[in-house]
mmCIF file of C-alpha atoms and ligand atoms in Angstrom:
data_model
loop_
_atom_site.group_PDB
_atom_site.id
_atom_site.type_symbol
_atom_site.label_atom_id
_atom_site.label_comp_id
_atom_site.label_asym_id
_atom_site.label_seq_id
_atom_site.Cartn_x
_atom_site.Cartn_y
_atom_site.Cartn_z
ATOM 1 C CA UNK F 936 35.180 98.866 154.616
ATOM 2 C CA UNK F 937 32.598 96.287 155.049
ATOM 3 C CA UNK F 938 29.840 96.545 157.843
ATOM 4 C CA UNK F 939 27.492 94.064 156.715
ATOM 5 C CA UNK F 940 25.748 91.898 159.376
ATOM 6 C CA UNK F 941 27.353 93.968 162.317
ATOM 7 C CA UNK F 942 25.142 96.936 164.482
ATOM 8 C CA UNK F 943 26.212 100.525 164.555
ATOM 9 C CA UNK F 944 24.607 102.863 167.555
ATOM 10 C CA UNK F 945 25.026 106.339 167.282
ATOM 11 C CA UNK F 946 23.884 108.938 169.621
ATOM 12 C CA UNK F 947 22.570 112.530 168.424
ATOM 13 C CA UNK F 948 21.932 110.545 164.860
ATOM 14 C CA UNK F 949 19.141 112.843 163.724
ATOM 15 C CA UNK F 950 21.468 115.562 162.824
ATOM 16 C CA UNK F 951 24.699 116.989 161.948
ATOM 17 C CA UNK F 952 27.693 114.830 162.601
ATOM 18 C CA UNK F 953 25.558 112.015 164.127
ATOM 19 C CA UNK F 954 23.714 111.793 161.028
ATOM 20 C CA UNK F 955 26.220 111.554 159.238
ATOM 21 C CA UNK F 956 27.807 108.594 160.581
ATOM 22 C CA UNK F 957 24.781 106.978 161.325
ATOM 23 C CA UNK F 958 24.264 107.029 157.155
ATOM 24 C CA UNK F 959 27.670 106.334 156.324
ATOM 25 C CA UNK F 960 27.174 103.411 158.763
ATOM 26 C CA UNK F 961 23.862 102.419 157.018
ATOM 27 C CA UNK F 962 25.258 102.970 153.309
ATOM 28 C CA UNK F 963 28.707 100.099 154.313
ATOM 29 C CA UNK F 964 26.051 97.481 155.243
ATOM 30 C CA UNK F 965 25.554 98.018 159.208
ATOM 31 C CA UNK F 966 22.179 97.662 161.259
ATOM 32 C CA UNK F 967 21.800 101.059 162.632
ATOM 33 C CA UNK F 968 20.395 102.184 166.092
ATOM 34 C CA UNK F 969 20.006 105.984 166.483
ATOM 35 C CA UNK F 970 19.235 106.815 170.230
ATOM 36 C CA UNK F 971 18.293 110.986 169.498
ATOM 37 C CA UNK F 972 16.087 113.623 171.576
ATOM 38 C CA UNK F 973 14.716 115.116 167.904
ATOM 39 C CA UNK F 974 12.917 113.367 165.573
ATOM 40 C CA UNK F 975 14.874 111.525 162.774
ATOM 41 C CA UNK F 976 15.246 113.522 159.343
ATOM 42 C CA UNK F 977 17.167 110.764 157.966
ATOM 43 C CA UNK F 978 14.179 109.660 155.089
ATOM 44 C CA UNK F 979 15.531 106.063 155.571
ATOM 45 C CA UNK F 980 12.940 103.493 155.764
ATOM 46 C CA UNK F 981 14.292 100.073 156.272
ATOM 47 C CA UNK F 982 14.661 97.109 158.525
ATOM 48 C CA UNK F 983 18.112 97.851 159.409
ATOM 49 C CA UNK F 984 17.666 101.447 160.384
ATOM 50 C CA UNK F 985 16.522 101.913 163.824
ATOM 51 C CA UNK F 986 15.345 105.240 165.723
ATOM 52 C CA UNK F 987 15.217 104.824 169.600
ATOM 53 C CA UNK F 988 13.922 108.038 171.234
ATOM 54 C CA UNK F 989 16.248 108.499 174.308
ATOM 55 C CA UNK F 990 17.924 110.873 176.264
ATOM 56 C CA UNK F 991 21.172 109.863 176.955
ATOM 57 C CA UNK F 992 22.028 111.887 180.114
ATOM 58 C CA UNK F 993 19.486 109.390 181.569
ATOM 59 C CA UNK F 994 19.915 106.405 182.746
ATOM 60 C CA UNK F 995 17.378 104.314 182.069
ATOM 61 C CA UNK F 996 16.718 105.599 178.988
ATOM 62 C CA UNK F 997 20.072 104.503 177.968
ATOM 63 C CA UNK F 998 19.568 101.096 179.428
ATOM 64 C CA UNK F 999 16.189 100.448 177.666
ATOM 65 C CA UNK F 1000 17.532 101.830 174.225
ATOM 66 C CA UNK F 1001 20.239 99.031 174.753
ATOM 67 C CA UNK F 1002 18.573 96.541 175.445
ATOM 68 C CA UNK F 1003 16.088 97.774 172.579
ATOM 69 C CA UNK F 1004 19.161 97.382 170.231
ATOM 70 C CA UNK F 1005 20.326 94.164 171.177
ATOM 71 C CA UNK F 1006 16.521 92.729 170.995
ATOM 72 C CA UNK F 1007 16.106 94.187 167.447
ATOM 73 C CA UNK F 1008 20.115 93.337 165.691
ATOM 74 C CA UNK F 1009 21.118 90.687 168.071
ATOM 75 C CA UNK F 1010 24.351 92.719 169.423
ATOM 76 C CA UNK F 1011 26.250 96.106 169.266
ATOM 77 C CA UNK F 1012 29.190 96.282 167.768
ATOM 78 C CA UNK F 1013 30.226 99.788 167.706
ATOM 79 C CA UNK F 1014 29.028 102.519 169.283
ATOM 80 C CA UNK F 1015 29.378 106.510 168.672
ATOM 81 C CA UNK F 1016 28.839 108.846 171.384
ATOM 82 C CA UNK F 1017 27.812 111.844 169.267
ATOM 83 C CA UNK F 1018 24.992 113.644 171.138
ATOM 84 C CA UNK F 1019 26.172 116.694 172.686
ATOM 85 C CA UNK F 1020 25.187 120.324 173.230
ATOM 86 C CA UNK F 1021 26.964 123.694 173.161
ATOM 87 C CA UNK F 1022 26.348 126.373 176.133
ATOM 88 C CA UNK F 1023 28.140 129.723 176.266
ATOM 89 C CA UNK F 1024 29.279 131.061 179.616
ATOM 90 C CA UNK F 1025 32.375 131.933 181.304
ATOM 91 C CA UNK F 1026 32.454 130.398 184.998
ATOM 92 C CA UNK F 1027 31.004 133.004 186.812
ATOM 93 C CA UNK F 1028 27.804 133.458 184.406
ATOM 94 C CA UNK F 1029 27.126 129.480 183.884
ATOM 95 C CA UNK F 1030 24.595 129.130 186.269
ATOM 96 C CA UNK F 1031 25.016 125.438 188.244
ATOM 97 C CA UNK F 1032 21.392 124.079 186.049
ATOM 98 C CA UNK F 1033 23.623 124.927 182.952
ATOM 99 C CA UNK F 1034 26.838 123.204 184.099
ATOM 100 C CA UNK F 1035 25.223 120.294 185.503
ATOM 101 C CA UNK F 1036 23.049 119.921 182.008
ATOM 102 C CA UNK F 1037 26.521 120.411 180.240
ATOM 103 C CA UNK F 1038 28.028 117.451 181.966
ATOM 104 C CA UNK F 1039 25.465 115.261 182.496
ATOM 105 C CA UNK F 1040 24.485 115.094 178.072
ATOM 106 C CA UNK F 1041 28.455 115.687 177.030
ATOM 107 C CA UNK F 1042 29.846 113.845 179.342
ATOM 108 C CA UNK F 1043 28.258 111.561 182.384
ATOM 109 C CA UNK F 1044 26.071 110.319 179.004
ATOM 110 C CA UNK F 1045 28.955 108.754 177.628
ATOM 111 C CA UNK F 1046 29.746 106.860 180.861
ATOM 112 C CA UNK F 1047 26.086 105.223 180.440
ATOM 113 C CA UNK F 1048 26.402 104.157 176.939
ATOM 114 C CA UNK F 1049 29.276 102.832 177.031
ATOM 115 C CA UNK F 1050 28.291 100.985 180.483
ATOM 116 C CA UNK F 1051 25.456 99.815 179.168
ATOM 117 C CA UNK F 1052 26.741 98.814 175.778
ATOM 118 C CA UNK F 1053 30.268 97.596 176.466
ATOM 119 C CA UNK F 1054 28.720 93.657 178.434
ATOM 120 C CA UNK F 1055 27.260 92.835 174.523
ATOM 121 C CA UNK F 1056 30.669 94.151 173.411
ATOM 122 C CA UNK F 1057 32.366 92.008 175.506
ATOM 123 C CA UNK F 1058 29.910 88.999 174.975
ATOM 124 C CA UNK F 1059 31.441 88.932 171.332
ATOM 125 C CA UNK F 1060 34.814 89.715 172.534
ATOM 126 C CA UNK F 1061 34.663 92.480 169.907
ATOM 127 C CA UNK F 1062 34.003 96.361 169.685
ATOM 128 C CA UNK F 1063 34.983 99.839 169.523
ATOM 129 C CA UNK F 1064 33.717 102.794 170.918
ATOM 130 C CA UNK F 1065 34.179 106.628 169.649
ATOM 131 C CA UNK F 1066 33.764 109.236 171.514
ATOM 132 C CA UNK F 1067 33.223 112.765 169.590
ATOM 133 C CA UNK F 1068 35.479 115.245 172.139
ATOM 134 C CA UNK F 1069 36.376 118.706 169.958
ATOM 135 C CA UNK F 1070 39.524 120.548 169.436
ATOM 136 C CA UNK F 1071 38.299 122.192 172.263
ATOM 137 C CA UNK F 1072 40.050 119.540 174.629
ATOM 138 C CA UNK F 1073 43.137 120.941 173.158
ATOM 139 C CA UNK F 1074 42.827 124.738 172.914
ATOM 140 C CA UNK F 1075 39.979 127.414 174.004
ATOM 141 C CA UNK F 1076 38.139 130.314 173.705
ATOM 142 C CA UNK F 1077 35.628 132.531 175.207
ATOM 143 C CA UNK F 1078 32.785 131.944 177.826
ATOM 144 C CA UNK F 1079 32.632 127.853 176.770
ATOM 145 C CA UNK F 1080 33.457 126.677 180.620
ATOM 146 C CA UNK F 1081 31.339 124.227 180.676
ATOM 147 C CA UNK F 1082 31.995 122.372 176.934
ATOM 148 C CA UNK F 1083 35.549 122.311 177.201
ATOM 149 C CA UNK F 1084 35.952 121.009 180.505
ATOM 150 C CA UNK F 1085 33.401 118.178 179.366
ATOM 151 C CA UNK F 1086 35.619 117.539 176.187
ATOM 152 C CA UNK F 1087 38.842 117.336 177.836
ATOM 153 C CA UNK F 1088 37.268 115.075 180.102
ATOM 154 C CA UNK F 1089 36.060 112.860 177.556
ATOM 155 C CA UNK F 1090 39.998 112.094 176.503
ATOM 156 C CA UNK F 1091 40.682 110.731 180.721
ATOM 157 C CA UNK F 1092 37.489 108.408 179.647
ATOM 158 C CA UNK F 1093 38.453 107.221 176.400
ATOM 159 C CA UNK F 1094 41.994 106.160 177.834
ATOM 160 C CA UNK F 1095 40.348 104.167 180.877
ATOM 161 C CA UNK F 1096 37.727 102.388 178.260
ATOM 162 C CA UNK F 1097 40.828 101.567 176.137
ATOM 163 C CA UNK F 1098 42.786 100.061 178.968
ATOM 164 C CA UNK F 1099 39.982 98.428 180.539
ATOM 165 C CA UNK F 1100 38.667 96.880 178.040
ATOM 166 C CA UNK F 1101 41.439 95.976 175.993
ATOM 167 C CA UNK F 1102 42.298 94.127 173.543
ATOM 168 C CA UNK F 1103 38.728 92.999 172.153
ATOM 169 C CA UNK F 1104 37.531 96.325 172.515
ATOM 170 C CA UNK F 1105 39.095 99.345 171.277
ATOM 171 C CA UNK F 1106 37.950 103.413 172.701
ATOM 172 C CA UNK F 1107 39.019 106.572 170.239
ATOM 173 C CA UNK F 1108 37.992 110.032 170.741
ATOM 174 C CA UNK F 1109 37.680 112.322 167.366
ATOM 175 C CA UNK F 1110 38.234 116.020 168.186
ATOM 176 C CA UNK F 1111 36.294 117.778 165.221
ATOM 177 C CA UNK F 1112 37.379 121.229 164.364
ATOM 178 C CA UNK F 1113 34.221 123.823 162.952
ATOM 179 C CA UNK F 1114 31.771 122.057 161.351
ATOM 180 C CA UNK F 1115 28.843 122.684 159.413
ATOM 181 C CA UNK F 1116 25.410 121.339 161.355
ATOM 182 C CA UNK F 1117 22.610 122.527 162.866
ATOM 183 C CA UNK F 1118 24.404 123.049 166.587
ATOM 184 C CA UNK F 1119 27.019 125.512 164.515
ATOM 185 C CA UNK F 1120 24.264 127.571 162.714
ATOM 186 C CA UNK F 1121 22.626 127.771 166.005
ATOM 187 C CA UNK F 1122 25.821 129.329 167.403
ATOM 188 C CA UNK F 1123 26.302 131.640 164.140
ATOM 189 C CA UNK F 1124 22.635 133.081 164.639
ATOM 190 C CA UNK F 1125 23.792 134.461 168.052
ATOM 191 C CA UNK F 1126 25.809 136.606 166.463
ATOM 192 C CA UNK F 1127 24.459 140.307 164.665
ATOM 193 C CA UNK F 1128 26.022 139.113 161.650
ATOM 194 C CA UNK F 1129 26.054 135.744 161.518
ATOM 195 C CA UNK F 1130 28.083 135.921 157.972
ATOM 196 C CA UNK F 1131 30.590 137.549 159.365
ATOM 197 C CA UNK F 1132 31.234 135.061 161.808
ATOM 198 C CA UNK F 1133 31.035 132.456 159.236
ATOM 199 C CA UNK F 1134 34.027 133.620 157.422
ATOM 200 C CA UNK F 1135 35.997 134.176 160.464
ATOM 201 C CA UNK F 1136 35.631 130.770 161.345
ATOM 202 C CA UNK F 1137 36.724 129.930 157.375
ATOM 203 C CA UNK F 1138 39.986 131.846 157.370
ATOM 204 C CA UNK F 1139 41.009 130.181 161.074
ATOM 205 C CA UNK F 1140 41.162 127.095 158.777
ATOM 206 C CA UNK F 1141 44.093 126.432 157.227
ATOM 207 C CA UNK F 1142 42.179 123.904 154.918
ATOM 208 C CA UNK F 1143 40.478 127.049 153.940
ATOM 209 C CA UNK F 1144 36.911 125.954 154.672
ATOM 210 C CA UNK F 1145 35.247 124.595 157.569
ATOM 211 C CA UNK F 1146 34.232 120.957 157.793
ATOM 212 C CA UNK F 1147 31.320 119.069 156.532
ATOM 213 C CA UNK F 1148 29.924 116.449 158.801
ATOM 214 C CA UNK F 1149 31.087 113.605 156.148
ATOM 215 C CA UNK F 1150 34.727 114.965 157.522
ATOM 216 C CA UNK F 1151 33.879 113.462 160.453
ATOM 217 C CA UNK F 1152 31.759 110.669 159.197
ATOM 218 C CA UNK F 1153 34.327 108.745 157.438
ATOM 219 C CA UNK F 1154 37.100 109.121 160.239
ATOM 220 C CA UNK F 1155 34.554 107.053 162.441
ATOM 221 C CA UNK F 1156 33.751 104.870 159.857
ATOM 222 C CA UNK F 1157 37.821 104.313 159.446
ATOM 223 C CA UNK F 1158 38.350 104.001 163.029
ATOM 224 C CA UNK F 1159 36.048 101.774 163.806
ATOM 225 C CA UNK F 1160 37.392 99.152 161.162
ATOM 226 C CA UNK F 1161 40.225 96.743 161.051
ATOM 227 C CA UNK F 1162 42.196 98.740 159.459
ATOM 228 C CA UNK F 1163 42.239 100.707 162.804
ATOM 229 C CA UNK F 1164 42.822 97.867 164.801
ATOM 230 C CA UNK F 1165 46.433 99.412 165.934
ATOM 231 C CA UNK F 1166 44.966 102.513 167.304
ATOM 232 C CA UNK F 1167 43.072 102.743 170.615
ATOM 233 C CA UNK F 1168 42.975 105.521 173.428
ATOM 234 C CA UNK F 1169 43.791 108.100 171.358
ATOM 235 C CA UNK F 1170 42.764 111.531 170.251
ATOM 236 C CA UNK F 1171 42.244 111.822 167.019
ATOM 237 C CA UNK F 1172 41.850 115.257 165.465
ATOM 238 C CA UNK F 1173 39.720 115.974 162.256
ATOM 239 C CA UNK F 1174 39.905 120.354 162.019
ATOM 240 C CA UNK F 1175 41.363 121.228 158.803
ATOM 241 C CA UNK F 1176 44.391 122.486 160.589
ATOM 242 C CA UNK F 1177 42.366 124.534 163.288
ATOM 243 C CA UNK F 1178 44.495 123.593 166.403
ATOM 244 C CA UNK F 1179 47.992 124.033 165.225
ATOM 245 C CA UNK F 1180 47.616 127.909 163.778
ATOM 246 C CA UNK F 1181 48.500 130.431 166.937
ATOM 247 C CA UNK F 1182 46.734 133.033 164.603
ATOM 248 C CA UNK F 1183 48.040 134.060 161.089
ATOM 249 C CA UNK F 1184 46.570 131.721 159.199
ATOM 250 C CA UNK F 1185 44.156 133.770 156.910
ATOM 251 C CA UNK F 1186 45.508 133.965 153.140
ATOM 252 C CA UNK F 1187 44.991 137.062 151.202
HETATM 253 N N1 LIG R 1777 29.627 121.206 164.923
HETATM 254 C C1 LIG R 1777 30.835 121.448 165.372
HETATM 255 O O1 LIG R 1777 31.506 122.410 164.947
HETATM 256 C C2 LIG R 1777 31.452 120.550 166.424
HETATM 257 C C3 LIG R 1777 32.815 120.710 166.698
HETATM 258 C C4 LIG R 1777 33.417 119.901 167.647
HETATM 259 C C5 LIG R 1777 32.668 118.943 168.304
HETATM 260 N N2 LIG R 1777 31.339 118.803 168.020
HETATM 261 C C6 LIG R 1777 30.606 117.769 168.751
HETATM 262 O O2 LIG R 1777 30.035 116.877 167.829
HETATM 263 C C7 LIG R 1777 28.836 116.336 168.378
HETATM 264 C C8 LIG R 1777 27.699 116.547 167.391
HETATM 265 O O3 LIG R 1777 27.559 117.932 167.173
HETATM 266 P P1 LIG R 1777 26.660 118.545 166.009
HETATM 267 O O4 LIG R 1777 27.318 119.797 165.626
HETATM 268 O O5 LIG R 1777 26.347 117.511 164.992
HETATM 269 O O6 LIG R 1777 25.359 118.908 166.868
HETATM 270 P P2 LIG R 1777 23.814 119.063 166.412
HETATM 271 O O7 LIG R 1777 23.184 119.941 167.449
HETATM 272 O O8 LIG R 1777 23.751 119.486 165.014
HETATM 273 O O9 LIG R 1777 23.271 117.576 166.596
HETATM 274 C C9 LIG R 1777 23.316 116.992 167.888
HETATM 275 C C10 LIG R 1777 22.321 115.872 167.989
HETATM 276 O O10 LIG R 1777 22.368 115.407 169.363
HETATM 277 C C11 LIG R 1777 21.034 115.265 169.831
HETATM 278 N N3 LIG R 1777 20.975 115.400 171.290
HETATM 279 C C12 LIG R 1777 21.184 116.515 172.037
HETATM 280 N N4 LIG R 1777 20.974 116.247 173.340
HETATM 281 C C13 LIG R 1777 20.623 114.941 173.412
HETATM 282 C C14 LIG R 1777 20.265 114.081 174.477
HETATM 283 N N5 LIG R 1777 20.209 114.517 175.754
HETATM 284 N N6 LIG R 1777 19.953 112.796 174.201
HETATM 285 C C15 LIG R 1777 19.975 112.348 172.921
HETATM 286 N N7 LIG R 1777 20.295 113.106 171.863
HETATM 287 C C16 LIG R 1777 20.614 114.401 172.122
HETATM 288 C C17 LIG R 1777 20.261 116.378 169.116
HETATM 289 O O11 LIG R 1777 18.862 116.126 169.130
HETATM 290 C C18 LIG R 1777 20.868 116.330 167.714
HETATM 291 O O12 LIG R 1777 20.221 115.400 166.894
HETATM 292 C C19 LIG R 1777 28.625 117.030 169.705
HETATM 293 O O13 LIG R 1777 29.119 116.221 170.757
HETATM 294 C C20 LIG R 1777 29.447 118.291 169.576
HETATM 295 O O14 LIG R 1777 29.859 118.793 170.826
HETATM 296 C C21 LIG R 1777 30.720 119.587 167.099
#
């Protein structure tokens, strides 16, 4: 896969999966805009590596870091909507501050990039936009109210990007199962024993591990070439077998 002389955004690039596939982007060729909150840890020093501080949840930040972009590289070609946070709470302890933060950076910020991104997109009658969702659109657990109505919602916006803006420019959402970043360990440390947790998560795999953010990384990178030029407005899962256990799946 070739991405040489083409522009990659990617929001949340600073870390975990973000960083990943803002890398993987850099490493096939691409011009690179990260639009992040935290300060980039790539190391990468280089004119086609861009770092655009901007909160996505707001609107003219997203705007400016657009326009930024297209100033800098000349176009956007793809675009990731990574950034995202996790907040635990079942509906009657999410407090509406909580919920409304929830939707506004995992969701309502994915409506602004792409609005803001998808005219350049459609200037070049060419692009494709990914949308990181979570198995968590599929299947649930405890006291996350808020994240997995924001990542089921993110599939009903995927399909309307695909349809509207079809056929020059594609829409995917990847549904990651566990993976390893700094948003997971967060989640571990909330736990007594955060070990423990660690290897629950493990044996709810049927891969037997949990993912790395590279698991992730190259499914973008995949989908957003021509050799994914079939698939658009789908959910695409990446979990190591996570969503199709119903328990049971722990070898001895
Ligand atoms: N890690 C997992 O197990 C997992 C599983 C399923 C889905 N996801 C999703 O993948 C995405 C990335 O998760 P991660 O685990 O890499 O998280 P992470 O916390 O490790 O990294 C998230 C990045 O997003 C940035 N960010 C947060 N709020 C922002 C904002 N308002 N504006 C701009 N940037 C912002 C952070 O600064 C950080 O760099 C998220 O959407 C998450 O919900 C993660």
């Amino acid at each position: 896969m070739h991405y040489k002389n083409t522009t990659a955004v990617v929001t949340g690039g600073s870390k975990g999966i973000g960083a990943s596939c803002a890398r993987l982007f850099f490493e096939a060729g691409a011009n690179v805009a990260v639009l992040d909150i935290s300060e980039d840890g790539s190391g990468i020093s280089d004119d086609r590596w861009f770092c655009i501080h901007c909160d996505v949840s707001n609107n003219l930040d997203v705007s400016n870091a657009m326009q930024a972009v297209v100033k800098k590289f000349g176009g956007i070609d793809y675009l990731v909507n990574n950034a995202g946070i996790q907040r635990y709470g079942s509906v009657t302890y999410t407090s509406e501050e909580e919920w409304d933060l929830v939707m506004n950076v995992n969701l309502k910020s994915l409506f602004l990039c792409s609005k803001y991104a998808i005219p350049y997109m459609e200037e070049n009658k060419k692009g494709v936009i990914i949308n990181i969702s979570s198995v968590q659109a599929f299947v649930s657990q405890r006291i996350v109210a808020a994240y997995t109505t924001a990542k089921t919602a993110i599939l009903g916006l995927t399909r309307s990007i695909a349809v509207d803006y079809a056929p020059h420019i594609r829409c995917v959402a990847v549904c990651p199962g566990t993976i390893d970043t700094p948003m997971l360990r967060e989640s571990f440390a909330l736990s007594p024993n955060p070990e423990e947790v660690l290897q629950e998560c493990i044996d709810m795999h049927p891969a037997g591990r949990i993912g790395v953010p590279e698991d992730v990384g190259e499914l973008v990178l995949f989908l957003c070439s021509d050799k994914a030029s079939f698939i658009t407005g789908q959910a695409i899962r990446v979990d190591g077998g996570l969503g199709i256990t119903i328990g049971g799946s722990k070898r001895n």
